[in-house]
Structure formats: C-alpha cells, structure tokens
Tab-separated table of C-alpha atoms (C1' of nucleotides) in Angstrom:
chain	number	residue	atom	x	y	z
L	1	UNK	CA	68.659	107.543	108.841
L	2	UNK	CA	66.451	110.601	108.865
L	3	UNK	CA	62.833	110.204	109.517
L	4	UNK	CA	60.591	111.272	106.682
L	5	UNK	CA	58.853	114.569	107.183
L	6	UNK	CA	61.358	115.823	109.696
L	7	UNK	CA	63.557	118.541	108.316
L	8	UNK	CA	67.200	118.542	109.220
L	9	UNK	CA	67.817	121.100	111.982
L	10	UNK	CA	71.247	121.822	110.608
L	11	UNK	CA	70.197	122.571	107.073
L	12	UNK	CA	70.876	126.081	105.917
L	13	UNK	CA	69.561	127.640	102.752
L	14	UNK	CA	72.614	128.722	100.875
L	15	UNK	CA	73.167	130.138	97.446
L	16	UNK	CA	75.240	127.078	96.542
L	17	UNK	CA	72.663	124.518	97.521
L	18	UNK	CA	70.001	126.363	95.632
L	19	UNK	CA	72.164	126.389	92.540
L	20	UNK	CA	72.960	122.709	92.826
L	21	UNK	CA	69.377	121.804	93.446
L	22	UNK	CA	68.347	123.818	90.440
L	23	UNK	CA	70.945	122.206	88.211
L	24	UNK	CA	69.816	118.828	89.424
L	25	UNK	CA	66.305	119.852	88.658
L	26	UNK	CA	67.072	121.003	85.163
L	27	UNK	CA	69.152	117.943	84.341
L	28	UNK	CA	67.423	115.262	82.399
L	29	UNK	CA	68.896	112.041	83.633
L	30	UNK	CA	72.073	111.277	85.487
L	31	UNK	CA	74.948	113.693	85.990
L	32	UNK	CA	78.408	113.251	87.394
L	33	UNK	CA	79.602	115.671	90.047
L	34	UNK	CA	81.787	117.305	87.429
L	35	UNK	CA	78.926	117.778	85.016
L	36	UNK	CA	76.813	119.268	87.748
L	37	UNK	CA	79.735	121.535	88.535
L	38	UNK	CA	79.735	122.715	84.945
L	39	UNK	CA	75.976	123.066	84.848
L	40	UNK	CA	76.050	125.289	87.881
L	41	UNK	CA	78.788	127.351	86.345
L	42	UNK	CA	76.898	127.720	83.116
L	43	UNK	CA	74.002	128.959	85.152
L	44	UNK	CA	76.269	131.763	86.273
L	45	UNK	CA	76.854	130.495	89.780
L	46	UNK	CA	80.184	129.814	91.379
L	47	UNK	CA	80.246	126.707	93.574
L	48	UNK	CA	83.253	124.663	94.549
L	49	UNK	CA	83.525	121.068	93.466
L	50	UNK	CA	83.852	120.112	97.103
L	51	UNK	CA	80.511	121.660	97.856
L	52	UNK	CA	78.979	119.833	94.931
L	53	UNK	CA	80.150	116.566	96.403
L	54	UNK	CA	79.096	117.407	99.920
L	55	UNK	CA	75.684	118.608	98.897
L	56	UNK	CA	75.149	115.599	96.690
L	57	UNK	CA	76.078	113.367	99.582
L	58	UNK	CA	73.669	115.195	101.790
L	59	UNK	CA	70.846	114.981	99.271
L	60	UNK	CA	71.529	111.316	98.710
L	61	UNK	CA	71.320	110.670	102.411
L	62	UNK	CA	68.018	112.493	102.537
L	63	UNK	CA	66.864	110.271	99.725
L	64	UNK	CA	66.367	113.203	97.391
L	65	UNK	CA	68.806	111.945	94.809
L	66	UNK	CA	69.687	108.509	93.548
L	67	UNK	CA	73.315	107.583	93.200
L	68	UNK	CA	74.637	104.999	90.797
L	69	UNK	CA	78.146	104.018	89.870
L	70	UNK	CA	79.163	103.564	86.259
L	71	UNK	CA	81.427	100.829	85.012
L	72	UNK	CA	84.259	103.302	85.218
L	73	UNK	CA	83.690	103.787	88.890
L	74	UNK	CA	82.230	107.245	88.512
L	75	UNK	CA	79.267	108.202	90.627
L	76	UNK	CA	76.269	109.593	88.790
L	77	UNK	CA	73.431	111.435	90.476
L	78	UNK	CA	69.843	112.098	89.624
L	79	UNK	CA	67.034	113.883	91.381
L	80	UNK	CA	65.007	111.114	92.939
L	81	UNK	CA	61.701	110.871	91.218
L	82	UNK	CA	59.467	109.787	94.055
L	83	UNK	CA	57.023	107.314	92.680
L	84	UNK	CA	57.917	108.216	89.161
L	85	UNK	CA	59.681	105.534	87.213
L	86	UNK	CA	61.189	106.393	83.917
L	87	UNK	CA	64.392	105.037	82.536
L	88	UNK	CA	66.973	106.245	80.117
L	89	UNK	CA	68.850	105.010	77.158
L	90	UNK	CA	72.110	106.880	77.229
L	91	UNK	CA	74.577	107.206	74.385
L	92	UNK	CA	78.137	106.697	75.549
L	93	UNK	CA	79.397	108.915	72.809
L	94	UNK	CA	77.209	111.973	72.465
L	95	UNK	CA	75.318	111.671	75.694
L	96	UNK	CA	71.998	111.785	73.923
L	97	UNK	CA	69.350	110.103	76.019
L	98	UNK	CA	66.022	108.619	75.177
L	99	UNK	CA	63.370	108.124	77.786
L	100	UNK	CA	61.998	104.623	77.888
L	101	UNK	CA	59.380	102.827	79.864
L	102	UNK	CA	58.111	99.334	80.175
L	103	UNK	CA	55.559	98.052	82.585
L	104	UNK	CA	57.146	94.630	82.537
L	105	UNK	CA	60.281	95.853	84.197
L	106	UNK	CA	58.309	97.663	86.826
L	107	UNK	CA	56.416	94.493	87.437
L	108	UNK	CA	59.549	92.394	87.526
L	109	UNK	CA	61.280	94.751	89.903
L	110	UNK	CA	58.547	94.921	92.496
L	111	UNK	CA	57.831	91.245	92.160
L	112	UNK	CA	61.432	90.224	92.634
L	113	UNK	CA	61.909	92.619	95.497
L	114	UNK	CA	58.808	91.308	97.215
L	115	UNK	CA	60.048	87.770	96.828
L	116	UNK	CA	63.109	88.761	98.779
L	117	UNK	CA	61.072	90.445	101.457
L	118	UNK	CA	61.863	93.967	100.375
L	119	UNK	CA	59.383	96.791	100.651
L	120	UNK	CA	59.113	100.462	99.725
L	121	UNK	CA	60.643	99.666	96.383
L	122	UNK	CA	62.185	102.122	94.000
L	123	UNK	CA	64.239	101.126	91.060
L	124	UNK	CA	66.538	102.534	88.508
L	125	UNK	CA	67.364	101.185	85.112
L	126	UNK	CA	69.942	102.741	82.876
L	127	UNK	CA	70.958	101.337	79.553
L	128	UNK	CA	74.184	102.577	78.033
L	129	UNK	CA	75.247	102.146	74.449
L	130	UNK	CA	75.908	103.950	71.210
L	131	UNK	CA	73.036	105.605	69.464
L	132	UNK	CA	72.488	105.120	65.757
L	133	UNK	CA	74.320	108.309	64.861
L	134	UNK	CA	77.347	107.523	66.964
L	135	UNK	CA	77.647	103.951	65.821
L	136	UNK	CA	77.865	104.926	62.169
L	137	UNK	CA	80.937	103.374	60.533
L	138	UNK	CA	82.732	106.680	60.231
L	139	UNK	CA	82.101	107.965	63.694
L	140	UNK	CA	84.572	107.835	66.509
L	141	UNK	CA	84.345	107.603	70.239
I	1	UNK	CA	102.081	99.103	76.663
I	2	UNK	CA	101.343	95.501	76.155
I	3	UNK	CA	98.538	94.439	78.343
I	4	UNK	CA	97.300	90.900	78.201
I	5	UNK	CA	94.054	92.375	76.999
I	6	UNK	CA	95.212	93.458	73.596
I	7	UNK	CA	94.558	91.533	70.465
I	8	UNK	CA	95.003	87.836	70.891
I	9	UNK	CA	98.604	87.104	69.935
I	10	UNK	CA	100.010	84.527	72.273
I	11	UNK	CA	98.453	83.977	75.639
I	12	UNK	CA	101.347	82.701	77.642
I	13	UNK	CA	100.958	80.266	80.487
I	14	UNK	CA	102.646	81.875	83.439
I	15	UNK	CA	102.888	80.967	87.066
I	16	UNK	CA	101.064	84.182	87.972
I	17	UNK	CA	98.097	83.616	85.743
I	18	UNK	CA	97.729	80.106	86.993
I	19	UNK	CA	97.710	81.338	90.565
I	20	UNK	CA	95.168	84.044	89.841
I	21	UNK	CA	92.956	81.693	87.936
I	22	UNK	CA	93.118	79.230	90.766
I	23	UNK	CA	92.268	81.844	93.371
I	24	UNK	CA	89.371	82.969	91.235
I	25	UNK	CA	88.315	79.401	91.030
I	26	UNK	CA	88.471	78.829	94.745
I	27	UNK	CA	86.633	82.061	95.530
I	28	UNK	CA	83.023	81.598	96.410
I	29	UNK	CA	81.638	84.898	95.251
I	30	UNK	CA	82.896	88.271	94.121
I	31	UNK	CA	86.374	89.401	95.051
I	32	UNK	CA	88.127	92.722	94.819
I	33	UNK	CA	91.562	92.825	93.228
I	34	UNK	CA	93.046	93.284	96.669
I	35	UNK	CA	91.273	90.254	98.072
I	36	UNK	CA	92.419	88.197	95.147
I	37	UNK	CA	95.900	89.483	95.790
I	38	UNK	CA	95.669	88.213	99.351
I	39	UNK	CA	94.148	84.921	98.269
I	40	UNK	CA	97.018	84.292	95.916
I	41	UNK	CA	99.467	85.139	98.647
I	42	UNK	CA	97.789	82.823	101.092
I	43	UNK	CA	98.121	80.131	98.482
I	44	UNK	CA	101.853	80.646	98.744
I	45	UNK	CA	102.284	82.458	95.437
I	46	UNK	CA	103.804	85.845	94.948
I	47	UNK	CA	102.075	87.950	92.301
I	48	UNK	CA	102.141	91.717	91.979
I	49	UNK	CA	98.966	93.707	92.366
I	50	UNK	CA	99.545	95.132	88.925
I	51	UNK	CA	99.501	91.686	87.430
I	52	UNK	CA	96.308	90.900	89.303
I	53	UNK	CA	94.684	93.910	87.690
I	54	UNK	CA	96.036	93.217	84.253
I	55	UNK	CA	95.070	89.583	84.308
I	56	UNK	CA	91.622	90.400	85.639
I	57	UNK	CA	91.194	92.901	82.843
I	58	UNK	CA	92.274	90.309	80.368
I	59	UNK	CA	89.945	87.668	81.739
I	60	UNK	CA	87.076	90.137	81.819
I	61	UNK	CA	87.614	90.931	78.176
I	62	UNK	CA	87.646	87.280	77.340
I	63	UNK	CA	84.371	86.996	79.171
I	64	UNK	CA	85.784	84.635	81.738
I	65	UNK	CA	85.033	86.879	84.671
I	66	UNK	CA	82.199	89.233	85.479
I	67	UNK	CA	83.003	92.678	86.724
I	68	UNK	CA	80.736	94.787	88.849
I	69	UNK	CA	81.357	98.057	90.602
I	70	UNK	CA	80.334	98.565	94.187
I	71	UNK	CA	78.828	101.745	95.564
I	72	UNK	CA	82.294	102.662	96.734
I	73	UNK	CA	83.573	102.550	93.203
I	74	UNK	CA	85.514	99.359	93.782
I	75	UNK	CA	85.538	96.749	91.074
I	76	UNK	CA	84.640	93.237	92.112
I	77	UNK	CA	85.343	90.189	90.007
I	78	UNK	CA	83.898	86.737	89.799
I	79	UNK	CA	84.860	83.840	87.600
I	80	UNK	CA	82.804	82.711	84.650
I	81	UNK	CA	79.035	82.988	84.295
I	82	UNK	CA	79.086	83.801	80.601
I	83	UNK	CA	76.029	85.771	79.685
I	84	UNK	CA	74.831	85.795	83.235
I	85	UNK	CA	74.231	89.226	84.594
I	86	UNK	CA	73.449	90.172	88.137
I	87	UNK	CA	71.505	93.074	89.456
I	88	UNK	CA	71.129	94.192	92.990
I	89	UNK	CA	68.424	94.591	95.511
I	90	UNK	CA	69.753	97.129	97.957
I	91	UNK	CA	68.356	97.939	101.375
I	92	UNK	CA	68.163	101.690	101.914
I	93	UNK	CA	68.595	101.219	105.600
I	94	UNK	CA	71.278	98.657	106.304
I	95	UNK	CA	72.824	98.504	102.874
I	96	UNK	CA	72.369	94.774	102.693
I	97	UNK	CA	72.225	93.686	99.105
I	98	UNK	CA	70.862	90.631	97.391
I	99	UNK	CA	71.914	89.562	93.954
I	100	UNK	CA	69.108	88.980	91.552
I	101	UNK	CA	68.830	87.866	87.983
I	102	UNK	CA	66.180	87.683	85.389
I	103	UNK	CA	66.628	86.946	81.756
I	104	UNK	CA	63.519	88.940	80.920
I	105	UNK	CA	65.105	92.186	81.924
I	106	UNK	CA	68.201	91.454	79.912
I	107	UNK	CA	65.979	90.694	76.983
I	108	UNK	CA	63.918	93.786	77.491
I	109	UNK	CA	66.958	95.982	77.812
I	110	UNK	CA	68.676	94.874	74.644
I	111	UNK	CA	65.397	94.756	72.773
I	112	UNK	CA	64.386	98.238	73.738
I	113	UNK	CA	67.830	99.600	73.050
I	114	UNK	CA	67.867	97.968	69.637
I	115	UNK	CA	64.488	99.462	68.855
I	116	UNK	CA	65.977	102.860	69.419
I	117	UNK	CA	68.964	102.081	67.255
I	118	UNK	CA	71.400	101.699	70.126
I	119	UNK	CA	74.263	99.245	70.054
I	120	UNK	CA	77.023	97.997	72.349
I	121	UNK	CA	74.528	97.827	75.149
I	122	UNK	CA	75.319	97.691	78.806
I	123	UNK	CA	72.757	98.140	81.471
I	124	UNK	CA	72.443	98.718	85.129
I	125	UNK	CA	69.517	97.834	87.303
I	126	UNK	CA	69.322	98.832	90.911
I	127	UNK	CA	66.320	98.199	93.076
I	128	UNK	CA	66.140	100.065	96.362
I	129	UNK	CA	63.902	99.295	99.277
I	130	UNK	CA	63.827	98.091	102.845
I	131	UNK	CA	64.740	94.498	103.540
I	132	UNK	CA	62.602	92.378	105.794
I	133	UNK	CA	64.804	92.987	108.808
I	134	UNK	CA	64.807	96.739	108.388
I	135	UNK	CA	61.097	97.041	107.826
I	136	UNK	CA	60.356	95.259	111.064
I	137	UNK	CA	58.572	97.567	113.524
I	138	UNK	CA	61.367	97.418	116.097
I	139	UNK	CA	64.337	97.871	113.849
I	140	UNK	CA	66.535	100.911	114.022
I	141	UNK	CA	69.462	102.611	112.194
R	1	DT	C1'	77.357	136.016	117.571
R	2	DT	C1'	78.375	131.292	116.227
R	3	DA	C1'	78.013	127.062	114.312
R	4	DA	C1'	76.854	125.393	109.661
R	5	DG	C1'	78.561	125.881	105.248
R	6	DT	C1'	82.176	126.750	101.835
R	7	DG	C1'	86.464	126.324	99.139
R	8	DC	C1'	91.159	125.550	98.291
R	9	DA	C1'	94.828	122.541	98.656
R	10	DA	C1'	96.499	118.369	100.239
R	11	DA	C1'	95.445	113.676	101.193
R	12	DT	C1'	93.125	109.168	99.904
R	13	DC	C1'	92.495	105.141	97.416
R	14	DG	C1'	91.560	102.008	93.821
R	15	DT	C1'	93.393	101.463	89.398
R	16	DT	C1'	96.586	102.388	85.440
R	17	DT	C1'	100.932	103.208	83.194
R	18	DG	C1'	106.180	103.890	82.307
R	19	DC	C1'	109.938	101.236	82.105
R	20	DA	C1'	113.498	97.952	82.942
R	21	DG	C1'	114.157	93.405	84.116
R	22	DT	C1'	112.116	88.210	83.396
R	23	DT	C1'	110.469	84.378	81.127
R	24	DC	C1'	107.829	81.563	77.866
R	25	DG	C1'	108.073	79.512	73.355
M	1	DC	C1'	116.813	85.332	70.652
M	2	DG	C1'	112.301	88.192	70.865
M	3	DA	C1'	107.860	89.151	72.123
M	4	DA	C1'	105.028	88.548	76.259
M	5	DC	C1'	104.731	89.158	80.777
M	6	DT	C1'	105.865	90.981	85.367
M	7	DG	C1'	106.478	94.218	89.106
M	8	DC	C1'	107.888	98.437	91.266
M	9	DA	C1'	107.093	103.055	91.600
M	10	DA	C1'	105.091	107.024	89.862
M	11	DA	C1'	101.007	108.731	87.663
M	12	DC	C1'	95.996	109.191	87.628
M	13	DG	C1'	91.359	110.665	88.440
M	14	DA	C1'	87.400	110.721	91.268
M	15	DT	C1'	86.193	111.693	95.888
M	16	DT	C1'	87.309	113.117	100.706
M	17	DT	C1'	89.341	115.764	104.346
M	18	DG	C1'	92.018	119.489	107.080
M	19	DC	C1'	91.558	124.001	108.090
M	20	DA	C1'	90.768	128.918	107.866
M	21	DC	C1'	87.269	131.834	106.157
M	22	DT	C1'	82.025	133.113	105.164
M	23	DT	C1'	77.538	133.541	106.090
M	24	DA	C1'	72.749	132.237	107.348
M	25	DA	C1'	69.829	132.507	111.264
DNA sequence: TTAAGTGCAAATCGTTTGCAGTTCG
DNA sequence: CGAACTGCAAACGATTTGCACTTAA
C-alpha cells in the first residue's frame, strides 16, 4: 500500500475528482456510488458513474474514505474521519440520520483490537432501522 | 412466486433441504452459496443453485443461519447461532480478518437506537487496523 | 506531447425471478 | 389431486472493464 505522506505521482487534479471529493465532503454519513453520482449532478457537475467508482476506489485505497457493504450487498462510502469517531443511526425508510456517540464502544473497539494484536485502530459503527416517524402504523416502506 | 420464505404454511421435507441442512451442518465456518452448492454435490446430492439460495433465504428468515456480506458483496452463511452476532477486525494491510463478538455492543446498539425511537435495528461494526504480522517492522505489502 | 483520466457501452458476477415440470402430504 | 418445491434460463442490479477520446502537466 501507499506510504503515508507520499503523494501519488500519477494523481491528476481533475474537475471530476474535485466534484466527487466535494460531494463526499458535504455528505453527512455514508453514500452509495449512485447517491454520490446524484449529489455531484445536483451540484451542477457532470461526472460518469464509472469515474465515481474509480475515484472512490482510489480514495479508499489511499485510506481517505471508508467502505462498508450493506446487507443488500451495496457498497457505501464515507470520507474517512481521521481520528474522529462518530457513528450514525440511519433510517432505512427516509434516510434520516442521527449522530450518536458512546465512549464505551470506543473503549470496547480498541480493547478488543488490542487483544487480537491489532494496532492503528479505526472503527465504524452504523445502526440501521426505522425512525419513529417511519415506523408509525400508517407509514410504508 | 412461492419462496420457502413466505408465511409459514407447510414446510415440506425434501431431499434438497435435507442435503443443504446437512452441508450447513458439516461446514466449519461461513460458506458462500456456491461453496454450499459444491459441498452438497460432493456429498453426492444434486441440488440447483437456485434452491440453495432459496433455502438459505428461508433458513435465514427462520433465524437458523446467520448471513454476513463480505467486502466483495458476497453473502456468506453459517448455521445457527441464534442471537449471536459477529463483527470483524480487519487488517488494512493484508486484509486478514478476525471475527469478534461482544454482547455489550449489541446491547449498546439496540439501546441507543431505542432511545432515539428507532426500531427494526440492524447494525454493522467494522474495526480497521494493522494485525500483528503487518505491524512488524520487516513486513511489507 | 503523452500518459493519466474519463465515459459509454458491454461484460461480470452474485443473486433473484418467471415458469413449467416434480413431489410431498 | 393441489399446493409446495425445484431447477433451468433469463432477468437483475451493482460494479468492472475494453477502448477510443480528453485533458492536465
């Protein structure tokens, strides 16, 4: 993998990457490639889905974005918050997300990792469910 | 479309389901649908991949198998472990992953979600870091 | 200039579904 | 018999790749 602090010699500053990076920056929480595609479009930029995927892959490799996979097998990306650890409570229905924190989890994560001999720990916790509004008896999915 | 995962009318005992269940039983850890397909074949049974998927879906719904999704978006299944939930400790360098569990996190997740009025909770915990081997001074990759 | 970057369309690949033929009960 | 169940092939949807064209440096 790339060494930290050493910029990639083959990295060009393109309009597309800037747009993607910006969308990633503006996004609060995880986004699928498609969502990012839409975000970029809404921002008035035109970037191909392919480029979204390739750039995301590139950023992930550089460790600038975290990648998770949902139960549906979809990849979701988030700007990697170096050192910062905040989690989200995401509504499956409306997408509303609440930021949550809990020192215990942080503690548990680093502790567990250490027990397994892991270092340079970073963790991600995402809780999916239906928010109060969406789980009302007369709401649908 | 009548998948064996519908309501619970009449779960029929078929040769295929027996074979799948047996393969699942013999499997040591997680298996992909394909692997299970092969396992069943090696056991001398002939079951379609479709049936593997449908039965797995059915078993998952009944809570008899756990389903996880790998980074590649592949679903992996494992028999039983009702209520047990695994998380992963993933090495950023070699990709080696260790399964971890901790009831406290489960508790925390559902508790926190409930406090925010969320229901039908599902959570994902991923801990990234460098495993012992990869953090050794002379390791590469 | 020229190789990295981009985008469209086609290709992948795991998983799902349409449908007609089987089989359990 | 009739509803479940099965399996093949086609459909699917997210992601990747082939290839000709742009563009940053």
